Short mmCIF file of C-alpha atoms and ligand atoms in Angstrom, two decimals:
data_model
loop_
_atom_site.label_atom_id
_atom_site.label_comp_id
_atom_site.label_asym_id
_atom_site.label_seq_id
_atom_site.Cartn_x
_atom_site.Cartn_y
_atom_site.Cartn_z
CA UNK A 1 0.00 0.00 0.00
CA UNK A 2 1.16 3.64 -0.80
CA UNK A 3 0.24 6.88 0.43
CA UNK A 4 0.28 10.01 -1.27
CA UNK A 5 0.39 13.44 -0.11
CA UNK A 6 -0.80 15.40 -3.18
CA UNK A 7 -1.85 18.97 -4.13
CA UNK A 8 -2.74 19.72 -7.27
CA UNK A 9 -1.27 19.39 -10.59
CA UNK A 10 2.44 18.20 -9.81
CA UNK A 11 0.77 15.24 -7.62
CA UNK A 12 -1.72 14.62 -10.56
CA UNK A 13 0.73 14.02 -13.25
CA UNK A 14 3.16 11.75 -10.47
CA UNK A 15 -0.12 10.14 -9.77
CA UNK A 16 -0.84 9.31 -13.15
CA UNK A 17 2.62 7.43 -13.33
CA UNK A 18 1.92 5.44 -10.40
CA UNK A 19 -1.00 4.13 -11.22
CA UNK A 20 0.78 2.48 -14.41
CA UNK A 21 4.02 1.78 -11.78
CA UNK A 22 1.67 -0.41 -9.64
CA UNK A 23 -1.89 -1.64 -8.17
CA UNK A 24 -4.23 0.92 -8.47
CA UNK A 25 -5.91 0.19 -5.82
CA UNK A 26 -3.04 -0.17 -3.80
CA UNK A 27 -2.65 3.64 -3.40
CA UNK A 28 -4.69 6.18 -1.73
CA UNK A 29 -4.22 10.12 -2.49
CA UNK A 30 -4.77 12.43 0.94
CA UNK A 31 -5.35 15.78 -1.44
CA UNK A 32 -5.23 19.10 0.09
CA UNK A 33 -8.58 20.73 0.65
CA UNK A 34 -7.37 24.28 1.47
CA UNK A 35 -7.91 25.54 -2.13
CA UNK A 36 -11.33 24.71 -1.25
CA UNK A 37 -14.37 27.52 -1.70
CA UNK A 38 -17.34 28.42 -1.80
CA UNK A 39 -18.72 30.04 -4.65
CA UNK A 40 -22.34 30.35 -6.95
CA UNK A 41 -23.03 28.51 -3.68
CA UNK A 42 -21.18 25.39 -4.68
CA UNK A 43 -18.41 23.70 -2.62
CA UNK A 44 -15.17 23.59 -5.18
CA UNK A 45 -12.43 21.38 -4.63
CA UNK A 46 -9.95 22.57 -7.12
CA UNK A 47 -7.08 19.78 -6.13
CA UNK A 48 -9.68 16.63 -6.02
CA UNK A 49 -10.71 17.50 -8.97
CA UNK A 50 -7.32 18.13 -10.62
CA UNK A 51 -6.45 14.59 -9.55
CA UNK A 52 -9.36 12.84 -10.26
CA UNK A 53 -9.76 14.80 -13.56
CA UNK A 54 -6.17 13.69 -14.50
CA UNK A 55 -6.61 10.15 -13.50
CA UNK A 56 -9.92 9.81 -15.12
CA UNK A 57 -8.10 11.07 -18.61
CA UNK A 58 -10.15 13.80 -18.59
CA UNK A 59 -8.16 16.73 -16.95
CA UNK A 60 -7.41 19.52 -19.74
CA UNK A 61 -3.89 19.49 -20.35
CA UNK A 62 -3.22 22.89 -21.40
CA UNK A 63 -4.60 24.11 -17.82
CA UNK A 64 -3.63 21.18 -15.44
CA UNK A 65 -7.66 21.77 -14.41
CA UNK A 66 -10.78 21.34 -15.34
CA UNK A 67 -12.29 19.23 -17.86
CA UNK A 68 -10.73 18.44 -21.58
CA UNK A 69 -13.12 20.41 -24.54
CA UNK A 70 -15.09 21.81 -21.54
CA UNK A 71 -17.12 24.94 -23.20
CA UNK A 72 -18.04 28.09 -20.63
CA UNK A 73 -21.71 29.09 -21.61
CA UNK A 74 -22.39 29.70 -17.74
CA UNK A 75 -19.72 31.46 -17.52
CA UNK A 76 -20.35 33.44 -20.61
CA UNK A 77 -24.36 34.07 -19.87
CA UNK A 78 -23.00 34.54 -15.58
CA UNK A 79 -20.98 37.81 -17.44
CA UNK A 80 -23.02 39.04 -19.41
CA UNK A 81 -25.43 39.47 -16.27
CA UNK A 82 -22.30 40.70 -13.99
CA UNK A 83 -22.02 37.77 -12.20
CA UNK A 84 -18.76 36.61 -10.70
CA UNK A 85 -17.03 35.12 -13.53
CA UNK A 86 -13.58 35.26 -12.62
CA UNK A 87 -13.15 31.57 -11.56
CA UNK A 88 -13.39 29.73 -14.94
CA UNK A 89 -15.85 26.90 -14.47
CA UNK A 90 -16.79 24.52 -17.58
CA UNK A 91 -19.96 23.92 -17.93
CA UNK A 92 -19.34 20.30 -17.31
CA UNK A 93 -17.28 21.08 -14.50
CA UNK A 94 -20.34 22.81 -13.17
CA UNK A 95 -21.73 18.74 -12.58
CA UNK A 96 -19.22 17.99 -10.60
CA UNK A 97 -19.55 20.93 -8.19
CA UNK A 98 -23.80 20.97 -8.59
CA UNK A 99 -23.32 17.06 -7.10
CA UNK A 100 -20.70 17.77 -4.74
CA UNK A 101 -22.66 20.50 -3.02
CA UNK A 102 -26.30 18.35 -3.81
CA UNK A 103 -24.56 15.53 -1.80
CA UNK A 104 -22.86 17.34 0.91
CA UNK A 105 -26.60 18.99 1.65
CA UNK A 106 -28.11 15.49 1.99
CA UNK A 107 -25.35 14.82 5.11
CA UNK A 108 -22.42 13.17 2.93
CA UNK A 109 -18.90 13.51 4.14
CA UNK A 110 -16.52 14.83 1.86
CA UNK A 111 -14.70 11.77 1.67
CA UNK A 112 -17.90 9.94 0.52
CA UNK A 113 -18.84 12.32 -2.31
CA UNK A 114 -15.19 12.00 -3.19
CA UNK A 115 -15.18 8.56 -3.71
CA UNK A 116 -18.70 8.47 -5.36
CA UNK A 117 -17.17 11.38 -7.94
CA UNK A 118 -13.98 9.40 -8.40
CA UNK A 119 -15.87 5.89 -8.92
CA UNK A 120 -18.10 7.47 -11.11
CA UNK A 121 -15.34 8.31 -13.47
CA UNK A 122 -13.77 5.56 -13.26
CA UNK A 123 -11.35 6.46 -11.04
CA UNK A 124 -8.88 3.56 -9.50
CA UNK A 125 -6.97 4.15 -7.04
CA UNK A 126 -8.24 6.04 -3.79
CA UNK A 127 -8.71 9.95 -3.27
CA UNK A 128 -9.57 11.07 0.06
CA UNK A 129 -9.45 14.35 1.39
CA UNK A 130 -7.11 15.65 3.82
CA UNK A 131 -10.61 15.99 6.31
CA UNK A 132 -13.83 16.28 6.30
CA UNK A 133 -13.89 19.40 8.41
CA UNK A 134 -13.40 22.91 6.29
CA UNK A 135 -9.91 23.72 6.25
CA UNK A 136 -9.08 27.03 4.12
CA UNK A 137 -5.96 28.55 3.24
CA UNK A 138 -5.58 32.04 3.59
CA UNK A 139 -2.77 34.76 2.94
CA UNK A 140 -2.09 38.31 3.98
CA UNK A 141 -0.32 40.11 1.41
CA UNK A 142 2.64 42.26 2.32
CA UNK A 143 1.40 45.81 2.59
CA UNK A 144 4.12 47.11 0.04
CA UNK A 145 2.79 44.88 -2.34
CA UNK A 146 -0.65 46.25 -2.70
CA UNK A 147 -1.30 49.88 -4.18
CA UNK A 148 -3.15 52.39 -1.95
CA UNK A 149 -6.45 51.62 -3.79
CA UNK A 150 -6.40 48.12 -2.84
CA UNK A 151 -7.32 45.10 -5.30
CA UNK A 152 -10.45 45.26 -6.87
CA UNK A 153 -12.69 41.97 -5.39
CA UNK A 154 -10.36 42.37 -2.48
CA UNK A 155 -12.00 43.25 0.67
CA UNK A 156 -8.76 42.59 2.96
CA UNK A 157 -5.33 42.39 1.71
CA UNK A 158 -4.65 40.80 5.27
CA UNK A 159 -7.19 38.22 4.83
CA UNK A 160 -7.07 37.02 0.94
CA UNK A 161 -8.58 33.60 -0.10
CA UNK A 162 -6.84 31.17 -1.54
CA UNK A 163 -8.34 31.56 -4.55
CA UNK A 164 -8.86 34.99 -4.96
CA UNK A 165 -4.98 35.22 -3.89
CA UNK A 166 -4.78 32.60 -6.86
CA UNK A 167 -6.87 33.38 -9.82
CA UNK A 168 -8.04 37.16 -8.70
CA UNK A 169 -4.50 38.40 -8.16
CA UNK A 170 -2.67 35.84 -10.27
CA UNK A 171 -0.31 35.25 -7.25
CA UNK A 172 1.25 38.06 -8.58
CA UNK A 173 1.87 40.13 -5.36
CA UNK A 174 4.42 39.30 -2.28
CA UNK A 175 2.83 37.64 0.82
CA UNK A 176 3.91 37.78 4.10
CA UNK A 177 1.80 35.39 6.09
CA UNK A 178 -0.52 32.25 5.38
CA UNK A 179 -2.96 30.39 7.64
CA UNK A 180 -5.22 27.83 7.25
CA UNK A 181 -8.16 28.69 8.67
CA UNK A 182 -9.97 25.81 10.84
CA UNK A 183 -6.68 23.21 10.52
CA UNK A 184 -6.77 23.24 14.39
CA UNK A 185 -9.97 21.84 14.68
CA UNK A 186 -10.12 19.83 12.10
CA UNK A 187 -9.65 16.09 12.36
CA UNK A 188 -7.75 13.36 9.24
CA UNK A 189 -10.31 12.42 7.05
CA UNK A 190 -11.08 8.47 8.04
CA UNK A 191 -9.31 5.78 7.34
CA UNK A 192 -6.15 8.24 6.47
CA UNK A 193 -4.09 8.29 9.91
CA UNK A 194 -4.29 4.34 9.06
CA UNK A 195 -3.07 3.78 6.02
CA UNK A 196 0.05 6.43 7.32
CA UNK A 197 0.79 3.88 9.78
CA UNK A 198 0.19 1.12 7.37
CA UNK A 199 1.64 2.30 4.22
CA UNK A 200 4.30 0.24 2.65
CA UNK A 201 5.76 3.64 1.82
CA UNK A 202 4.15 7.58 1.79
CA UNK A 203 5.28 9.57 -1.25
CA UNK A 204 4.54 13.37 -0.94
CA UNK A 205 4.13 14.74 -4.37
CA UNK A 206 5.92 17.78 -5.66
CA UNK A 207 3.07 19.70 -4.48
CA UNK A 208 3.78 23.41 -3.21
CA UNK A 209 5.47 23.06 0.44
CA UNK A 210 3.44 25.85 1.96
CA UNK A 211 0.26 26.07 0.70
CA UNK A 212 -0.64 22.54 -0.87
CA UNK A 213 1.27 20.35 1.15
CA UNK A 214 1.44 22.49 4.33
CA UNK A 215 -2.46 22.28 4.66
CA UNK A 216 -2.23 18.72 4.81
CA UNK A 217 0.35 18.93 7.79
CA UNK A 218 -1.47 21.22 9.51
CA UNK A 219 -4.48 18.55 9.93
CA UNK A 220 -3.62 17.53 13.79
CA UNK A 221 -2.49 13.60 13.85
CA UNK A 222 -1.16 14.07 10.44
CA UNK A 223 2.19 15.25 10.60
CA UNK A 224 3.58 13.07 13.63
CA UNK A 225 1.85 10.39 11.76
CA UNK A 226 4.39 10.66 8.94
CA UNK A 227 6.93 11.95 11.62
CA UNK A 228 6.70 8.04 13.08
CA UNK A 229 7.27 6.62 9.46
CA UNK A 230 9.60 9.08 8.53
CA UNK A 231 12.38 6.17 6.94
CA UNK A 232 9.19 4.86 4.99
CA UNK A 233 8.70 8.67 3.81
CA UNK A 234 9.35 9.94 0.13
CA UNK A 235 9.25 13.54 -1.06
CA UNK A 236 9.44 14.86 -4.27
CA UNK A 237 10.86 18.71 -4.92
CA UNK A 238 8.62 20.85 -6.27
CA UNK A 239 11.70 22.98 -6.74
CA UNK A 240 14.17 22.54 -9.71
CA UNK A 241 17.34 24.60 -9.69
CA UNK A 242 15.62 26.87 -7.43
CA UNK A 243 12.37 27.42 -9.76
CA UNK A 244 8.64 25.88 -9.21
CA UNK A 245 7.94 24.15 -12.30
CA UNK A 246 4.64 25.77 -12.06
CA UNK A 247 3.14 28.56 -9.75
CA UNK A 248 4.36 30.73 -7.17
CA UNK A 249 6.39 27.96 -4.76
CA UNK A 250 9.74 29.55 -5.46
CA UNK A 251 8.14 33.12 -4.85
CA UNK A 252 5.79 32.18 -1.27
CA UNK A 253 9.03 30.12 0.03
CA UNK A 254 11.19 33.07 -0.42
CA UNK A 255 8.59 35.93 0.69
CA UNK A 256 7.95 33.79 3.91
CA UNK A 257 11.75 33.62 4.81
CA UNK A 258 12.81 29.71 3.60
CA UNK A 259 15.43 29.59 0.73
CA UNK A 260 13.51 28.84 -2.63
CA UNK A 261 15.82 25.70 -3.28
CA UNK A 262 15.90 21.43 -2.79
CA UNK A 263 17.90 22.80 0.60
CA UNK A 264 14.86 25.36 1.70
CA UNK A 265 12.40 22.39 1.09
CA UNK A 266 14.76 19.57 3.11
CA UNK A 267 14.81 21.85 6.18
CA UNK A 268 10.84 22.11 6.11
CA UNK A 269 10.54 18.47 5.39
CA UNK A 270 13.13 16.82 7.63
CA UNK A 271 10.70 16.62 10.76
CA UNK A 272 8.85 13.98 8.56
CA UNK A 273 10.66 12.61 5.91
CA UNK A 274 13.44 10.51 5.51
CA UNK A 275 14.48 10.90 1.72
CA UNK A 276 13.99 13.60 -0.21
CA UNK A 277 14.18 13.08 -4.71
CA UNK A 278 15.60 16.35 -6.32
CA UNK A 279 16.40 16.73 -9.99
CA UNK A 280 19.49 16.50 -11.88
CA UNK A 281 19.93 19.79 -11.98
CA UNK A 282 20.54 20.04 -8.43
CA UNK A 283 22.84 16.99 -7.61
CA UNK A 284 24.89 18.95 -6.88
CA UNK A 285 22.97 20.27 -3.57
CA UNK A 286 22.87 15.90 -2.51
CA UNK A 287 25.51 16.49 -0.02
CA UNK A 288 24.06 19.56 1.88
CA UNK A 289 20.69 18.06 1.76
CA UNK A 290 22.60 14.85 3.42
CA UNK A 291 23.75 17.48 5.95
CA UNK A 292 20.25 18.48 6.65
CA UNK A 293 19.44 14.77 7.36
CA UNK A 294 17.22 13.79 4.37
CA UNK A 295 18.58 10.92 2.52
CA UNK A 296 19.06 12.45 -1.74
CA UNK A 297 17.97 10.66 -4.55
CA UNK A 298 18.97 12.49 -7.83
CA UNK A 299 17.01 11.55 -11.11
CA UNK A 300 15.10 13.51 -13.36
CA UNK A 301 12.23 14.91 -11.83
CA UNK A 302 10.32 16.94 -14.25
CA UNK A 303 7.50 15.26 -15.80
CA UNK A 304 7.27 16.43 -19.35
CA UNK A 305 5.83 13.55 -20.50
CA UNK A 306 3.35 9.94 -19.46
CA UNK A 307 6.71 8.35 -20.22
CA UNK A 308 9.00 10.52 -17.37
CA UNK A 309 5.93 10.32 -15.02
CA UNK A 310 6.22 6.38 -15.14
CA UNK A 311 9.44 6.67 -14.94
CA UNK A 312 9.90 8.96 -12.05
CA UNK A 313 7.15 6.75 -9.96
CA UNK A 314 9.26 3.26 -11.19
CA UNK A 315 12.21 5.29 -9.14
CA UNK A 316 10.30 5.94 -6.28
CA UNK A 317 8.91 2.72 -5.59
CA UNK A 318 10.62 1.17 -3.00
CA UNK A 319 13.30 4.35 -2.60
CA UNK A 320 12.74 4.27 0.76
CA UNK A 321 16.00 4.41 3.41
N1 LIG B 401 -6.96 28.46 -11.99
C1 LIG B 401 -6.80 29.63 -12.67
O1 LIG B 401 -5.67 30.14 -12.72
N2 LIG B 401 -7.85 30.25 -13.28
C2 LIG B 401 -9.11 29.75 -13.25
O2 LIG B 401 -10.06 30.35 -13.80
C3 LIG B 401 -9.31 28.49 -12.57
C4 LIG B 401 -10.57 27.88 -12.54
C5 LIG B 401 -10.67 26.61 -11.91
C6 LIG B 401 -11.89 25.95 -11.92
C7 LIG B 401 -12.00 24.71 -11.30
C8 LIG B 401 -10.91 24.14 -10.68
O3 LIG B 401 -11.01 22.92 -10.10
C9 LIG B 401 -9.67 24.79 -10.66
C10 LIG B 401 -9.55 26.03 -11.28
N3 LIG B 401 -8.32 26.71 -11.29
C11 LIG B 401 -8.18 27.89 -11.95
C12 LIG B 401 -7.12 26.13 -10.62
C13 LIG B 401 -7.26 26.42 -9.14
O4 LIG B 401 -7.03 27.79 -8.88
C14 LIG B 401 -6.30 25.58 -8.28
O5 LIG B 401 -6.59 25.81 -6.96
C15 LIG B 401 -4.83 25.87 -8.60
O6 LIG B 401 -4.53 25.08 -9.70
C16 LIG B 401 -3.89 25.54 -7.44
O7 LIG B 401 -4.05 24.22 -7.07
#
């Protein structure tokens, strides 16, 4: 059995090599939920549906979200009546958040409605949400970053949503805090502090340290959970030569004071994992990571293609120390 600690699109794609690199059902995906928001009055879960999107076959590729030849005639007819049309949403997309929030209303658990969405589309191996509870990330922007008239949409540049912080803004402006709102009452989804402890080994995905990743942490039981398997735990860096391959990473990790390289990630990883897998382009930083107590595997870590995603999972399997 394998566990994965997954965001959004960086744990999709290494998700979709697994899957090929072993049993399906053999692996179970703990996906951030902090992304998550309410909006049109449906719940969104931008990073379940990512993965189960991707796994399904079905994610668009040119975004890393939504659905492939998705049109945007709600979103279209939502403008022209001055709706809020800023956060893209297909108009089969729509389905999947018109159920979600249909099923949550009847009393489901986000975990169940997860695993009726992903069995629906014929979805393998398990995705389970960090928890059930509401968990939401949110950023205060540094105060030099944002102009005297504020951001339009933006009530509080001290108390931005994820995805306003996201989409609205582009993650275009320097932040000097992020929280996740309700992580300290919120409890692992079920069945997930279990398979931790039974895993054969727990791969986190090159997710985003602090706000895709860090979420899941912040879920109490879930960090000294890996902490106790931490020579059965992988991670992946989102971080190549000092660069995310895709969104802000290098920027947040810099703006809230860690070094935006495979070192700044092994120093907030080493309570909890044992290895850490960088890419070629920074073997040589295997030593100092060494130093910071991670064991370093070196092998080519950007996914360009189904081919390097199999490949990169075929490396990880059984990696552990
Ligand atoms: N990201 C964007 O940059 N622009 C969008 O309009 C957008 C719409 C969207 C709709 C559904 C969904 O599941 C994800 C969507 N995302 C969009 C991505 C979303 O912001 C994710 O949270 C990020 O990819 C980070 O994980």
């Amino acid at each position: 059995v394998l566990v994965a600690i997954a965001g959004g699109v960086g744990a999709a794609r290494l998700l979709a090599g697994l899957v090929r690199a072993m049993d399906p059902a053999g692996i179970m995906a703990v996906v951030n939920t902090g992304d998550d928001m309410t909006l049109h009055g449906l719940h969104i879960s931008p990073d379940i549906d990512t993965i189960t999107y991707t796994l399904a076959g079905r994610s668009n590729p040119a975004t890393g979200w939504g659905l492939a030849g998705d049109t945007f005639s709600a979103m279209a007819e939502l403008a022209d009546l001055g709706g809020q049309a800023w956060f893209g949403l297909g108009d089969r997309d729509l389905a999947t958040h018109l159920y979600r929030t249909q099923r949550l209303a009847e009393g489901a658990s986000l975990s169940a409605v997860t695993a009726e969405l992903a069995a629906r589309r014929g979805v393998a191996l398990r995705v389970v949400p960090m928890s059930d509870d509401p968990v939401r990330t949110r950023l205060s922007l540094d105060p030099a970053g944002v102009p005297a008239t504020g951001f339009p949409g933006i009530a509080d540049p001290d108390d931005v949503a994820f995805q306003d912080y996201f989409v609205r803004l582009r993650h275009g402006v320097p932040v000097r805090a992020v929280r996740f709102d309700g992580a300290e009452r919120s409890r692992p989804a079920p069945g997930v502090l279990e398979a931790i402890e039974a895993a054969d080994e727990i791969v986190v995905c090159p997710s985003n340290p602090l706000v895709s990743i860090g979420p899941v942490l912040a879920v109490p039981g879930i960090a000294d959970a890996l902490a106790r398997r931490r020579p059965d735990v992988v991670a992946v860096s989102p971080i190549v030569a000092g660069q995310a391959l895709k969104g802000p990473a290098d920027r947040l990790l810099r703006e809230l004071g860690h070094e935006s390289s495979v070192l700044g990630v092994a120093r907030l990883y080493a309570p909890w994992a044992g290895s850490l897998v960088v890419d070629v382009a920074d073997a040589a930083l295997a030593p100092a990571v060494e130093e910071v107590g991670l064991h370093c595997i070196v092998v080519d870590t950007v996914m360009s293609s189904p081919g390097r995603s199999l490949e990169l999972a075929r490396r990880l399997l059984g990696a552990r120390r």
